[in-house]
Coordinates of C-alpha atoms in Angstrom, one line a residue:
Chain A
Q1 CA -16.8 16.9 -19.4
E2 CA -17.9 15.7 -15.9
S3 CA -15.6 12.7 -15.7
Q4 CA -12.6 14.8 -16.9
A5 CA -13.2 17.4 -14.2
S6 CA -13.3 14.7 -11.6
G7 CA -9.9 13.2 -12.6
L8 CA -11.6 9.9 -13.6
P9 CA -10.9 8.1 -16.9
Q10 CA -13.1 9.4 -19.7
Y11 CA -13.6 5.9 -21.1
I12 CA -13.6 2.5 -19.4
K13 CA -13.4 -0.8 -21.1
I14 CA -15.7 -3.4 -19.7
V15 CA -14.6 -7.0 -20.0
E16 CA -17.6 -9.2 -19.8
V17 CA -16.8 -12.5 -18.1
G18 CA -20.3 -13.9 -17.6
P19 CA -20.2 -16.6 -20.2
R20 CA -17.0 -18.1 -18.8
D21 CA -16.3 -17.1 -15.2
G22 CA -20.0 -16.6 -14.5
L23 CA -21.3 -19.8 -16.0
Q24 CA -18.3 -21.8 -14.7
N25 CA -19.4 -21.1 -11.2
E26 CA -23.1 -21.8 -11.7
K27 CA -24.3 -25.2 -10.7
V28 CA -26.7 -25.8 -13.5
I29 CA -25.0 -27.1 -16.7
V30 CA -26.1 -24.8 -19.5
P31 CA -26.8 -26.2 -23.0
T32 CA -24.4 -25.1 -25.8
D33 CA -27.2 -23.3 -27.7
T34 CA -28.0 -21.2 -24.6
K35 CA -24.3 -20.3 -24.1
I36 CA -24.1 -19.2 -27.8
E37 CA -27.3 -17.3 -27.6
L38 CA -26.1 -15.4 -24.5
I39 CA -22.8 -14.5 -26.1
N40 CA -24.6 -13.4 -29.3
R41 CA -26.9 -11.2 -27.2
L42 CA -24.0 -9.7 -25.3
S43 CA -22.3 -9.0 -28.6
Q44 CA -25.1 -6.6 -29.5
T45 CA -24.8 -4.5 -26.3
G46 CA -21.7 -2.6 -27.1
L47 CA -19.4 -4.6 -24.8
P48 CA -15.9 -4.5 -26.3
A49 CA -14.7 -7.8 -24.9
I50 CA -16.6 -11.0 -24.0
E51 CA -14.8 -14.0 -22.4
V52 CA -16.3 -16.9 -24.3
T53 CA -15.2 -20.2 -22.8
S54 CA -12.3 -22.1 -21.3
F55 CA -10.1 -24.7 -23.1
V56 CA -9.6 -26.7 -20.0
S57 CA -10.2 -30.5 -19.5
S58 CA -13.9 -31.2 -19.2
K59 CA -13.0 -33.5 -16.4
W60 CA -12.2 -30.5 -14.2
V61 CA -14.7 -28.1 -15.6
P62 CA -17.8 -29.9 -17.0
Q63 CA -19.6 -26.6 -17.7
M64 CA -16.9 -25.7 -20.2
A65 CA -16.8 -29.1 -21.9
D66 CA -18.4 -27.7 -25.1
H67 CA -15.7 -25.1 -25.6
K68 CA -15.0 -26.0 -29.2
E69 CA -18.7 -25.9 -30.2
V70 CA -19.3 -22.6 -28.4
M71 CA -16.2 -21.0 -30.0
R72 CA -17.3 -22.1 -33.5
G73 CA -21.0 -21.4 -32.9
I74 CA -20.9 -17.7 -31.9
E75 CA -21.4 -14.8 -34.2
R76 CA -18.3 -12.6 -34.1
H77 CA -19.1 -8.9 -34.2
P78 CA -16.5 -6.6 -35.6
G79 CA -14.8 -4.6 -32.9
V80 CA -15.6 -7.1 -30.2
R81 CA -12.9 -9.4 -28.8
Y82 CA -13.6 -12.9 -27.7
P83 CA -10.9 -14.2 -25.4
V84 CA -10.8 -17.7 -24.1
L85 CA -8.9 -19.3 -21.2
T86 CA -6.0 -21.5 -22.0
P87 CA -4.3 -23.0 -19.0
N88 CA -1.6 -24.8 -20.9
L89 CA -0.1 -25.4 -24.3
Q90 CA -2.6 -28.2 -25.1
G91 CA -5.5 -25.9 -24.4
F92 CA -3.9 -23.1 -26.4
H93 CA -3.6 -25.3 -29.5
S94 CA -7.1 -26.5 -29.1
A95 CA -8.3 -22.9 -28.8
I96 CA -6.5 -21.8 -32.0
A97 CA -7.9 -24.8 -33.9
A98 CA -11.4 -23.7 -32.8
G99 CA -10.8 -20.2 -34.1
A100 CA -9.9 -18.3 -31.0
T101 CA -8.1 -15.0 -31.6
E102 CA -7.2 -14.1 -28.1
V103 CA -6.3 -16.1 -25.0
S104 CA -6.0 -15.7 -21.2
V105 CA -3.8 -17.3 -18.6
F106 CA -4.5 -17.4 -14.9
G107 CA -1.8 -16.9 -12.3
A108 CA -2.2 -16.3 -8.5
A109 CA -0.5 -14.2 -5.9
S110 CA -0.8 -17.1 -3.4
E111 CA 1.3 -20.3 -3.4
S112 CA -1.4 -22.2 -1.5
F113 CA -4.1 -21.1 -3.9
S114 CA -1.9 -22.1 -6.9
K115 CA -1.2 -25.5 -5.4
M116 CA -4.8 -26.2 -4.5
N117 CA -6.2 -24.9 -7.8
I118 CA -3.8 -26.2 -10.4
N119 CA -1.6 -28.4 -8.3
C120 CA 1.7 -26.6 -8.9
S121 CA 3.7 -23.7 -7.5
I122 CA 3.4 -20.1 -8.8
E123 CA 6.8 -20.6 -10.5
E124 CA 5.7 -23.8 -12.2
S125 CA 2.5 -22.2 -13.4
I126 CA 4.4 -19.2 -14.8
E127 CA 6.6 -21.7 -16.7
K128 CA 3.5 -23.2 -18.3
F129 CA 2.2 -19.8 -19.2
E130 CA 5.4 -18.9 -20.8
E131 CA 5.0 -21.7 -23.2
V132 CA 1.6 -20.4 -24.1
A133 CA 2.8 -16.9 -24.4
K134 CA 5.6 -17.9 -26.6
S135 CA 3.3 -19.9 -29.0
A136 CA 0.8 -17.0 -28.9
R137 CA 3.5 -14.5 -29.9
N138 CA 4.5 -16.7 -32.8
V139 CA 1.0 -16.5 -34.2
N140 CA 0.2 -12.9 -33.2
I141 CA -2.4 -13.9 -30.6
P142 CA -2.7 -11.4 -27.7
V143 CA -2.6 -12.9 -24.2
R144 CA -4.3 -11.4 -21.1
G145 CA -2.9 -12.3 -17.7
Y146 CA -5.1 -12.8 -14.6
V147 CA -3.7 -12.6 -11.1
S148 CA -6.0 -14.3 -8.5
C149 CA -6.1 -13.6 -4.8
A150 CA -4.9 -10.0 -5.3
L151 CA -6.6 -8.8 -2.1
G152 CA -6.7 -12.0 0.0
C153 CA -6.6 -15.8 -0.3
P154 CA -9.1 -18.4 1.1
Y155 CA -6.1 -20.4 2.4
E156 CA -3.4 -18.0 3.2
G157 CA -5.5 -15.0 4.3
N158 CA -3.6 -11.8 3.8
I159 CA -1.6 -11.4 0.6
T160 CA 1.2 -8.8 0.4
P161 CA 0.9 -6.1 -2.3
A162 CA 4.5 -6.9 -3.2
K163 CA 3.7 -10.5 -4.1
V164 CA 0.9 -9.3 -6.4
A165 CA 3.3 -6.8 -8.0
E166 CA 5.9 -9.6 -8.5
V167 CA 3.5 -12.0 -10.2
S168 CA 2.0 -9.3 -12.3
K169 CA 5.4 -8.2 -13.4
R170 CA 6.2 -11.8 -14.5
L171 CA 3.0 -12.1 -16.5
Y172 CA 3.5 -8.7 -18.1
G173 CA 7.1 -9.5 -18.8
M174 CA 6.3 -12.7 -20.7
G175 CA 4.1 -10.6 -23.0
C176 CA 0.6 -10.4 -21.5
Y177 CA -0.9 -7.1 -22.9
E178 CA -3.1 -6.6 -19.9
I179 CA -3.1 -7.8 -16.3
S180 CA -6.5 -8.3 -14.6
L181 CA -6.1 -8.2 -10.8
G182 CA -8.7 -10.4 -9.2
D183 CA -10.2 -10.1 -5.7
T184 CA -11.0 -13.7 -5.9
I185 CA -12.9 -14.0 -2.6
G186 CA -14.2 -10.5 -2.5
V187 CA -12.6 -9.6 0.8
G188 CA -10.9 -6.4 -0.4
T189 CA -11.9 -3.0 0.7
P190 CA -10.9 0.4 -0.8
G191 CA -7.9 0.6 1.5
S192 CA -6.4 -2.7 0.5
M193 CA -7.3 -2.1 -3.1
K194 CA -5.4 1.2 -3.0
R195 CA -2.3 -0.3 -1.4
M196 CA -2.2 -3.2 -3.8
L197 CA -2.6 -1.0 -6.9
E198 CA 0.1 1.4 -5.6
A199 CA 2.5 -1.6 -5.5
V200 CA 1.5 -3.0 -8.9
M201 CA 1.6 0.4 -10.6
K202 CA 5.3 0.6 -9.8
E203 CA 5.9 -2.4 -12.1
I204 CA 3.1 -2.2 -14.7
P205 CA 1.9 0.8 -16.7
L206 CA -1.6 1.9 -15.6
S207 CA -3.0 1.4 -19.1
A208 CA -2.2 -2.3 -18.9
L209 CA -4.2 -2.9 -15.6
A210 CA -7.7 -4.1 -15.1
V211 CA -9.6 -5.0 -11.9
H212 CA -11.7 -8.0 -11.4
C213 CA -13.7 -7.5 -8.2
H214 CA -15.9 -10.0 -6.5
D215 CA -18.9 -8.8 -4.6
T216 CA -18.9 -11.5 -2.0
Y217 CA -18.8 -9.0 0.9
G218 CA -20.6 -6.2 -1.0
Q219 CA -17.4 -4.3 -1.6
A220 CA -17.0 -4.5 -5.3
L221 CA -18.3 -1.2 -6.5
A222 CA -16.5 0.7 -3.8
N223 CA -13.3 -1.1 -4.8
I224 CA -13.9 -0.4 -8.4
L225 CA -14.5 3.2 -7.7
T226 CA -11.2 3.4 -5.8
A227 CA -9.4 1.7 -8.8
I228 CA -10.8 4.1 -11.3
Q229 CA -10.0 7.1 -9.0
M230 CA -6.4 5.9 -9.4
G231 CA -6.7 5.8 -13.1
V232 CA -7.5 2.1 -13.9
A233 CA -9.6 2.1 -17.0
V234 CA -10.5 -1.6 -17.5
V235 CA -13.1 -3.4 -15.3
D236 CA -14.2 -7.0 -15.5
S237 CA -17.8 -7.9 -14.6
S238 CA -20.4 -10.5 -15.2
V239 CA -23.9 -10.0 -16.6
A240 CA -26.5 -10.5 -13.9
G241 CA -23.7 -11.1 -11.4
L242 CA -23.5 -14.7 -12.6
G243 CA -21.1 -16.9 -10.8
G244 CA -21.2 -17.6 -7.1
C245 CA -18.1 -17.9 -4.8
P246 CA -16.7 -21.5 -4.8
Y247 CA -15.2 -20.7 -1.4
A248 CA -18.3 -19.4 0.4
K249 CA -21.3 -21.6 -0.1
G250 CA -24.3 -19.5 -1.1
A251 CA -22.3 -16.3 -1.3
T252 CA -22.2 -14.1 -4.4
G253 CA -19.2 -13.8 -6.6
N254 CA -18.7 -11.6 -9.6
V255 CA -19.9 -8.0 -9.6
A256 CA -22.9 -7.5 -11.9
T257 CA -22.1 -5.7 -15.2
E258 CA -25.4 -3.8 -15.0
D259 CA -24.5 -2.3 -11.6
V260 CA -21.0 -1.3 -12.8
I261 CA -22.4 0.3 -15.9
Y262 CA -25.1 2.1 -13.9
M263 CA -22.3 3.6 -11.7
L264 CA -20.1 4.5 -14.7
N265 CA -23.0 6.1 -16.6
G266 CA -23.8 8.2 -13.5
L267 CA -20.2 9.3 -13.4
G268 CA -20.4 10.5 -17.0
I269 CA -17.8 7.8 -18.0
N270 CA -18.2 6.4 -21.5
T271 CA -18.3 2.6 -21.9
G272 CA -20.0 2.2 -25.2
V273 CA -22.4 -0.3 -23.6
N274 CA -26.2 -0.1 -23.7
L275 CA -27.4 -0.8 -20.2
Y276 CA -30.9 -1.9 -21.2
A277 CA -29.5 -4.4 -23.7
V278 CA -27.3 -5.9 -21.0
M279 CA -30.3 -6.2 -18.6
E280 CA -32.1 -8.0 -21.3
A281 CA -29.3 -10.4 -21.9
G282 CA -29.2 -10.9 -18.1
N283 CA -32.9 -11.6 -18.0
F284 CA -32.4 -14.2 -20.8
I285 CA -29.7 -16.1 -19.0
C286 CA -31.4 -16.0 -15.6
T287 CA -34.6 -17.4 -17.1
A288 CA -32.5 -20.1 -18.7
L289 CA -30.8 -20.9 -15.4
N290 CA -34.1 -20.5 -13.5
K291 CA -32.5 -18.2 -11.0
K292 CA -32.9 -14.6 -9.8
T293 CA -30.5 -12.0 -11.0
N294 CA -27.7 -10.8 -8.7
S295 CA -27.9 -7.4 -10.3
K296 CA -29.5 -4.7 -8.1
V297 CA -30.1 -2.5 -11.1
A298 CA -31.9 -5.3 -12.9
Q299 CA -34.0 -6.1 -9.7
A300 CA -35.0 -2.5 -9.4
S301 CA -35.7 -1.9 -13.0
F302 CA -37.8 -4.9 -13.9
N303 CA -39.9 -4.4 -10.8
T304 CA -40.9 -0.9 -11.4
G305 CA -41.5 -1.5 -15.1
T306 CA -39.4 1.6 -15.6
I307 CA -35.7 1.9 -16.2
Chain B
Q1 CA -5.7 18.9 -8.4
V2 CA -5.7 16.5 -5.5
S3 CA -7.1 13.2 -6.7
A4 CA -10.0 11.7 -4.7
A5 CA -7.9 8.6 -4.2
A6 CA -5.3 10.6 -2.3
A7 CA -8.0 12.1 0.0
T8 CA -7.9 10.9 3.6
F9 CA -10.8 9.4 5.4
P10 CA -12.2 10.4 8.8
Q11 CA -10.6 8.5 11.6
R12 CA -13.9 7.7 13.3
V13 CA -17.4 7.3 11.8
K14 CA -20.6 7.3 13.7
V15 CA -22.9 4.6 12.4
V16 CA -26.6 5.4 12.9
E17 CA -28.5 2.2 13.0
V18 CA -32.0 2.6 11.5
G19 CA -33.1 -1.0 11.2
P20 CA -35.6 -1.1 14.0
R21 CA -37.4 1.9 12.6
D22 CA -36.7 2.5 8.9
G23 CA -35.9 -1.1 8.3
L24 CA -38.9 -2.7 10.1
Q25 CA -41.3 0.0 8.8
N26 CA -40.6 -1.2 5.3
E27 CA -40.9 -5.0 6.1
K28 CA -44.2 -6.7 5.4
S29 CA -44.3 -8.9 8.5
V30 CA -45.4 -7.1 11.6
V31 CA -43.0 -8.0 14.4
P32 CA -44.0 -8.5 18.0
T33 CA -42.9 -5.9 20.6
A34 CA -40.6 -8.3 22.4
V35 CA -38.7 -9.0 19.2
K36 CA -38.3 -5.3 18.5
V37 CA -37.0 -4.7 22.0
A38 CA -34.6 -7.6 21.8
L39 CA -33.3 -6.4 18.4
I40 CA -32.7 -2.9 19.7
E41 CA -30.8 -4.2 22.8
M42 CA -28.7 -6.5 20.7
L43 CA -27.8 -3.7 18.4
A44 CA -26.8 -1.4 21.2
A45 CA -24.8 -4.3 22.7
A46 CA -23.0 -4.6 19.4
G47 CA -21.5 -1.2 20.0
L48 CA -23.7 1.0 17.8
P49 CA -23.7 4.5 19.2
V50 CA -27.2 5.4 17.8
V51 CA -30.1 3.0 17.4
E52 CA -33.3 4.6 15.9
A53 CA -35.9 2.8 18.0
T54 CA -39.4 3.6 16.7
S55 CA -41.7 6.2 15.2
F56 CA -44.4 8.1 17.1
V57 CA -46.8 8.2 14.2
S58 CA -50.4 7.2 14.0
P59 CA -50.8 3.4 13.9
R60 CA -53.3 3.9 11.1
W61 CA -50.5 5.0 8.8
V62 CA -47.7 2.8 10.0
P63 CA -49.1 -0.4 11.7
Q64 CA -45.6 -1.8 12.3
M65 CA -44.8 1.1 14.7
A66 CA -48.1 0.9 16.6
D67 CA -46.3 -0.3 19.7
H68 CA -44.0 2.7 19.8
A69 CA -44.7 3.5 23.5
E70 CA -44.2 -0.1 24.6
V71 CA -41.0 -0.4 22.7
M72 CA -39.6 2.8 24.1
Q73 CA -40.5 1.9 27.6
G74 CA -39.5 -1.8 27.1
I75 CA -35.9 -1.3 26.1
T76 CA -33.1 -1.3 28.6
K77 CA -31.0 1.7 27.6
L78 CA -27.2 1.4 27.6
P79 CA -25.3 4.5 28.8
G80 CA -23.7 6.4 25.9
V81 CA -26.1 5.0 23.3
S82 CA -28.8 7.3 21.8
Y83 CA -32.3 6.0 20.9
P84 CA -33.8 8.6 18.7
V85 CA -37.4 8.3 17.6
L86 CA -39.4 9.8 14.7
T87 CA -41.9 12.5 15.7
P88 CA -43.7 13.9 12.6
N89 CA -45.7 16.4 14.6
L90 CA -46.3 17.9 18.1
K91 CA -48.6 15.2 19.2
G92 CA -46.1 12.5 18.3
F93 CA -43.4 14.5 20.1
Q94 CA -45.4 14.7 23.3
A95 CA -46.2 11.0 23.2
A96 CA -42.4 10.4 22.6
M97 CA -41.6 12.5 25.7
A98 CA -44.2 10.7 27.8
A99 CA -42.6 7.4 26.8
G100 CA -39.1 8.5 27.8
A101 CA -37.5 9.5 24.5
K102 CA -34.4 11.6 24.8
E103 CA -33.9 12.5 21.1
V104 CA -36.2 12.9 18.2
S105 CA -36.1 13.1 14.4
I106 CA -38.1 15.0 11.8
F107 CA -38.4 14.2 8.1
G108 CA -38.2 16.8 5.3
A109 CA -37.8 16.3 1.6
A110 CA -36.0 18.1 -1.3
S111 CA -38.9 17.4 -3.6
E112 CA -42.3 19.2 -3.6
L113 CA -44.1 16.4 -5.3
F114 CA -42.7 13.8 -2.8
T115 CA -43.8 16.0 0.1
K116 CA -47.3 16.4 -1.4
K117 CA -47.7 12.7 -2.1
N118 CA -46.3 11.7 1.3
I119 CA -47.7 14.1 3.8
N120 CA -50.1 16.2 1.6
C121 CA -48.5 19.6 1.9
S122 CA -45.7 21.7 0.5
I123 CA -42.1 21.6 1.7
E124 CA -42.7 25.1 3.3
E125 CA -45.8 23.9 5.1
S126 CA -44.0 20.8 6.4
L127 CA -41.2 22.9 7.8
E128 CA -43.8 25.1 9.6
R129 CA -45.3 22.0 11.2
F130 CA -41.9 20.9 12.3
S131 CA -41.2 24.3 13.9
E132 CA -43.7 23.4 16.5
V133 CA -41.8 20.2 17.3
M134 CA -38.5 22.3 17.3
S135 CA -39.9 24.7 19.8
A136 CA -41.1 22.0 22.1
A137 CA -37.8 20.1 21.8
R138 CA -35.8 23.2 22.5
A139 CA -37.9 23.9 25.6
A140 CA -37.3 20.3 26.8
S141 CA -33.6 20.3 25.8
V142 CA -34.2 17.4 23.4
P143 CA -31.8 17.2 20.4
V144 CA -33.5 17.0 17.0
R145 CA -32.1 15.2 13.9
G146 CA -33.3 16.3 10.5
Y147 CA -33.7 14.0 7.5
V148 CA -33.9 15.3 4.0
S149 CA -35.4 12.7 1.6
C150 CA -34.9 12.5 -2.2
V151 CA -31.5 14.2 -2.2
L152 CA -30.2 12.4 -5.3
G153 CA -33.5 11.8 -7.0
C154 CA -37.3 11.6 -6.5
P155 CA -39.7 8.8 -7.6
Y156 CA -42.1 11.5 -8.9
E157 CA -39.9 14.4 -10.0
G158 CA -36.9 12.6 -11.2
K159 CA -33.8 14.8 -11.0
I160 CA -33.4 16.9 -7.9
S161 CA -31.2 20.0 -8.0
P162 CA -28.3 20.1 -5.4
A163 CA -29.3 23.7 -4.7
K164 CA -32.8 22.6 -3.5
V165 CA -31.2 20.0 -1.2
A166 CA -28.9 22.7 0.1
E167 CA -31.8 25.0 0.7
V168 CA -33.9 22.5 2.6
S169 CA -30.9 21.4 4.6
K170 CA -30.0 24.9 5.5
K171 CA -33.6 25.6 6.7
M172 CA -33.7 22.5 8.9
Y173 CA -30.2 23.2 10.3
S174 CA -31.2 26.9 11.1
M175 CA -34.4 25.6 12.8
G176 CA -32.1 23.8 15.3
C177 CA -31.5 20.3 14.0
Y178 CA -28.1 19.3 15.3
E179 CA -27.5 16.9 12.3
I180 CA -28.9 16.6 8.8
S181 CA -29.1 13.2 7.3
L182 CA -29.2 13.3 3.5
G183 CA -31.2 10.5 2.1
D184 CA -30.9 8.9 -1.3
T185 CA -34.5 7.6 -0.9
I186 CA -34.7 5.6 -4.0
G187 CA -31.0 4.7 -4.3
V188 CA -30.6 6.2 -7.8
G189 CA -27.5 8.3 -6.8
T190 CA -24.0 7.5 -8.0
P191 CA -20.7 8.8 -6.8
G192 CA -20.8 11.8 -9.2
S193 CA -24.3 13.0 -8.1
M194 CA -23.4 12.4 -4.4
K195 CA -20.3 14.6 -4.8
E196 CA -22.2 17.3 -6.6
M197 CA -25.0 17.3 -3.9
L198 CA -22.6 17.3 -1.0
T199 CA -20.6 20.2 -2.5
A200 CA -23.7 22.3 -2.6
V201 CA -24.9 21.3 0.9
M202 CA -21.5 21.8 2.5
R203 CA -21.7 25.5 1.5
E204 CA -24.6 25.9 3.8
V205 CA -24.2 23.3 6.6
P206 CA -20.9 22.4 8.3
V207 CA -19.7 18.9 7.2
G208 CA -19.5 17.9 10.9
A209 CA -23.3 18.2 11.0
L210 CA -23.9 16.1 8.0
A211 CA -24.8 12.4 7.6
V212 CA -25.6 10.3 4.5
H213 CA -28.4 7.8 4.3
C214 CA -27.9 5.8 1.2
H215 CA -30.2 3.2 -0.2
D216 CA -28.8 0.2 -2.1
T217 CA -31.7 -0.2 -4.6
Y218 CA -29.3 0.1 -7.5
G219 CA -26.2 -1.4 -5.7
Q220 CA -24.6 2.1 -5.4
A221 CA -24.7 2.6 -1.7
L222 CA -21.2 1.7 -0.6
A223 CA -19.6 3.6 -3.5
N224 CA -21.7 6.6 -2.6
V225 CA -20.8 6.3 1.1
L226 CA -17.1 6.1 0.0
V227 CA -17.3 9.4 -1.8
A228 CA -19.1 11.0 1.1
L229 CA -16.3 9.9 3.4
Q230 CA -13.7 11.2 1.0
M231 CA -15.5 14.6 1.3
G232 CA -15.3 14.5 5.1
V233 CA -18.7 13.2 6.1
S234 CA -18.3 11.1 9.2
V235 CA -21.9 10.0 10.0
V236 CA -23.5 7.2 8.0
D237 CA -26.9 5.6 8.4
A238 CA -27.5 1.9 7.8
S239 CA -29.9 -0.9 8.6
V240 CA -28.9 -4.3 10.1
A241 CA -29.3 -7.1 7.5
G242 CA -30.3 -4.4 5.0
L243 CA -33.8 -4.5 6.4
G244 CA -36.4 -2.5 4.6
G245 CA -37.3 -2.8 1.0
C246 CA -38.0 0.1 -1.4
P247 CA -41.6 1.1 -1.4
Y248 CA -41.2 2.5 -4.9
A249 CA -39.7 -0.6 -6.5
Q250 CA -41.5 -3.8 -5.7
G251 CA -39.0 -6.5 -4.6
A252 CA -36.0 -4.2 -4.8
S253 CA -33.7 -3.6 -1.9
G254 CA -33.7 -0.5 0.2
N255 CA -31.4 0.4 3.1
V256 CA -27.7 -0.5 2.9
A257 CA -26.7 -3.3 5.2
T258 CA -24.9 -2.2 8.4
E259 CA -22.7 -5.3 8.3
D260 CA -21.5 -4.4 4.8
L261 CA -20.9 -0.8 5.7
V262 CA -19.0 -1.7 8.9
Y263 CA -16.9 -4.3 6.9
M264 CA -15.8 -1.5 4.6
L265 CA -15.1 1.0 7.3
H266 CA -13.1 -1.5 9.3
G267 CA -11.2 -2.5 6.2
L268 CA -10.3 1.2 5.8
G269 CA -9.0 1.4 9.3
I270 CA -11.8 3.6 10.4
H271 CA -13.0 3.3 14.0
T272 CA -16.7 2.7 14.6
G273 CA -16.9 1.0 18.0
V274 CA -19.0 -1.8 16.4
D275 CA -18.4 -5.5 17.0
L276 CA -19.1 -7.0 13.5
Q277 CA -19.8 -10.4 14.8
K278 CA -22.3 -9.2 17.4
L279 CA -23.9 -7.1 14.7
M280 CA -24.2 -10.1 12.4
D281 CA -25.8 -12.0 15.3
A282 CA -28.4 -9.3 15.6
G283 CA -29.0 -9.6 11.9
T284 CA -29.5 -13.3 12.1
F285 CA -31.9 -12.9 15.0
I286 CA -34.2 -10.4 13.2
C287 CA -34.1 -12.3 9.9
N288 CA -35.2 -15.5 11.7
A289 CA -38.0 -13.5 13.4
L290 CA -39.1 -12.1 10.0
N291 CA -38.6 -15.4 8.3
R292 CA -36.5 -13.9 5.6
R293 CA -33.0 -14.0 4.2
T294 CA -30.5 -11.3 5.0
N295 CA -29.7 -8.6 2.5
S296 CA -26.2 -8.3 3.8
K297 CA -23.5 -9.8 1.6
V298 CA -21.1 -10.0 4.5
A299 CA -23.7 -12.1 6.4
Q300 CA -24.2 -14.3 3.3
A301 CA -20.6 -15.0 2.8
A302 CA -19.5 -18.2 4.7
C303 CA -15.8 -17.9 4.3
R304 CA -13.9 -16.0 7.0
L305 CA -10.5 -14.5 6.8

């Protein structure tokens, strides 16, 4: 087995964040039906986890205002998980009422980012998440924890690996089954990825780690490769590379799921995902958004007429 | 088994800038001589040690490079910077010498079908043609760089065996090329196929004489470069602003952007001698001249750390 001989994981779980993280950072507000259609198409590709929506106040995130309708409207495929964001207890209750069976909370490794984003310190945010985690535990709902700014912050600049490890440990300690480490502004490179993961791996088991790389500086696949060389086996990505960078006007954000899968397929790593099906879902949403795909694989494939 | 993640990287990487030749050659708009000259000078001023200046090929085939003599004679050359030019045959070589070139490049391929479609002969025949250039270059003490195309896949043949790449590389190295640049011409390679190919080639050619020339058509370039670096390769080709589309996939990207490569290398603490800001300025300049947007993500990103 090629991947085995290379020391890489044999299987990598892809967490598709396009419908939430992707659409949240797209300017055009997408109709509920389109969101549902996108998620339904993604459900048929083999993706094991699809982040559906965010139970956050529509005042802050208008794109996610239809969270209840989307949650209730999607077809749930057996074996596919449909996590939703729940920034606080209120959002959590709303999510459960709408039928959510998994939730996510978002921490940050930067005080400034935490303050600017959710108007409270890291410690205060952790306290809020603990409330969510506690309620979730009571009803057997798994919680995924995200750590933003793992490789750099738009306000603070450099972020120490120790800080990332500390916040990750808090989230894991409160019961998050998985910690997704986010290079929020895409400034990381393989060296900083390696150093950060080494620090976090001292506190969190490898099997509970995921990487969420942004491609703002074109570094995402190189960073993901570094992470999987270190044994990380969960990778977040966004169909068609949906979602720009809110901190760099016109720049790209999420790495494209198609491009990640292309790389993993080439490495002989199993993902369970049908690349063509993802490209078609990407084509669908780009047409709906009236925009070009950010996926290079999609650009190359649709233009030659061959795949 | 030592994990690739524990592998060390080279301390220094030589970045070979191919924008003015490979890049512009694959851009639709024909660019005035003065713009080409300015671009080359800006790139050299940015600290790039090698800037591929032009191609001494018939203007009938490559109109963009019709002004090769003027470009070569027009640039003010910085000491310590090489300005190699393509010379597909003896005639081109002689014209290059007359125009003041001090280094030349020849292009082979690891695919018979690609060679036939591109230059209408077999790989063996193409190498025979090059031997004329090699002899003339040796007589004039001019170094020759060899390129091997289709090392990770061919638009016509599909899969290319690593053994074939090693065979062609070995021949070109034995003929006297001081460096062999291995090109993923259609960008289909992934870190696994890159590793496999390099393992085969490194049995025949010393790693110090190897370079990689990755295309980003499928977004794999930097991941492929990373693996090459992990295996000891320390010469990487790139094109400012990611100039140069893919002639085999309409609208798709081609060369990897020098800015994005340098960003990664600097992040890894690898010395390149390149000033990223000046490089980005050169990219802005040529994109304005071509009236197109950059393909470099680093250039697109507005936020600075």
